[in-house]
Structures are given as C-alpha cells and as structure tokens.
XYZ file of C-alpha atoms in Angstrom:
35
model
C 107.946 138.169 44.280
C 106.534 140.962 46.462
C 103.050 139.470 46.281
C 104.396 136.155 47.533
C 106.100 137.847 50.481
C 102.924 139.773 51.294
C 100.844 136.588 51.114
C 103.300 134.752 53.359
C 103.261 137.596 55.880
C 99.457 137.629 55.951
C 99.412 133.871 56.440
C 101.939 134.074 59.273
C 99.969 136.819 61.024
C 96.797 134.747 60.684
C 98.612 131.800 62.216
C 99.853 133.905 65.132
C 96.320 135.180 65.746
C 94.927 131.642 65.536
C 97.451 130.366 68.080
C 96.925 133.290 70.471
C 93.171 132.676 70.418
C 93.655 128.942 71.025
C 96.266 128.365 73.727
C 97.277 124.719 73.788
C 96.035 124.070 70.248
C 97.025 120.653 68.951
C 99.387 120.486 65.985
C 96.813 118.450 64.045
C 94.200 121.185 64.492
C 96.602 123.892 63.372
C 97.678 121.815 60.366
C 94.032 121.270 59.428
C 93.301 124.995 59.654
C 96.410 126.094 57.765
C 97.343 122.980 55.779
C-alpha cells in the first residue's frame, strides 16, 4: 500500500511540474503525457 501511495505522489508531483512548465496546456496534451 505504501508503494502505491508513493507512486501516486510522484505522479502527482510530475503532473504539477508538467503543468507549471506549460501554462495553458490543453487537456488532450496532458492526457497524452500522463494517460
């Protein structure tokens, strides 16, 4: 269970970084990158 939470946290932080680096990113682009 802890590994899953750690993986989810890493994924969320990657998503936040991705969005901060790409203001105005389209949902389709984000879904493609993280889908």
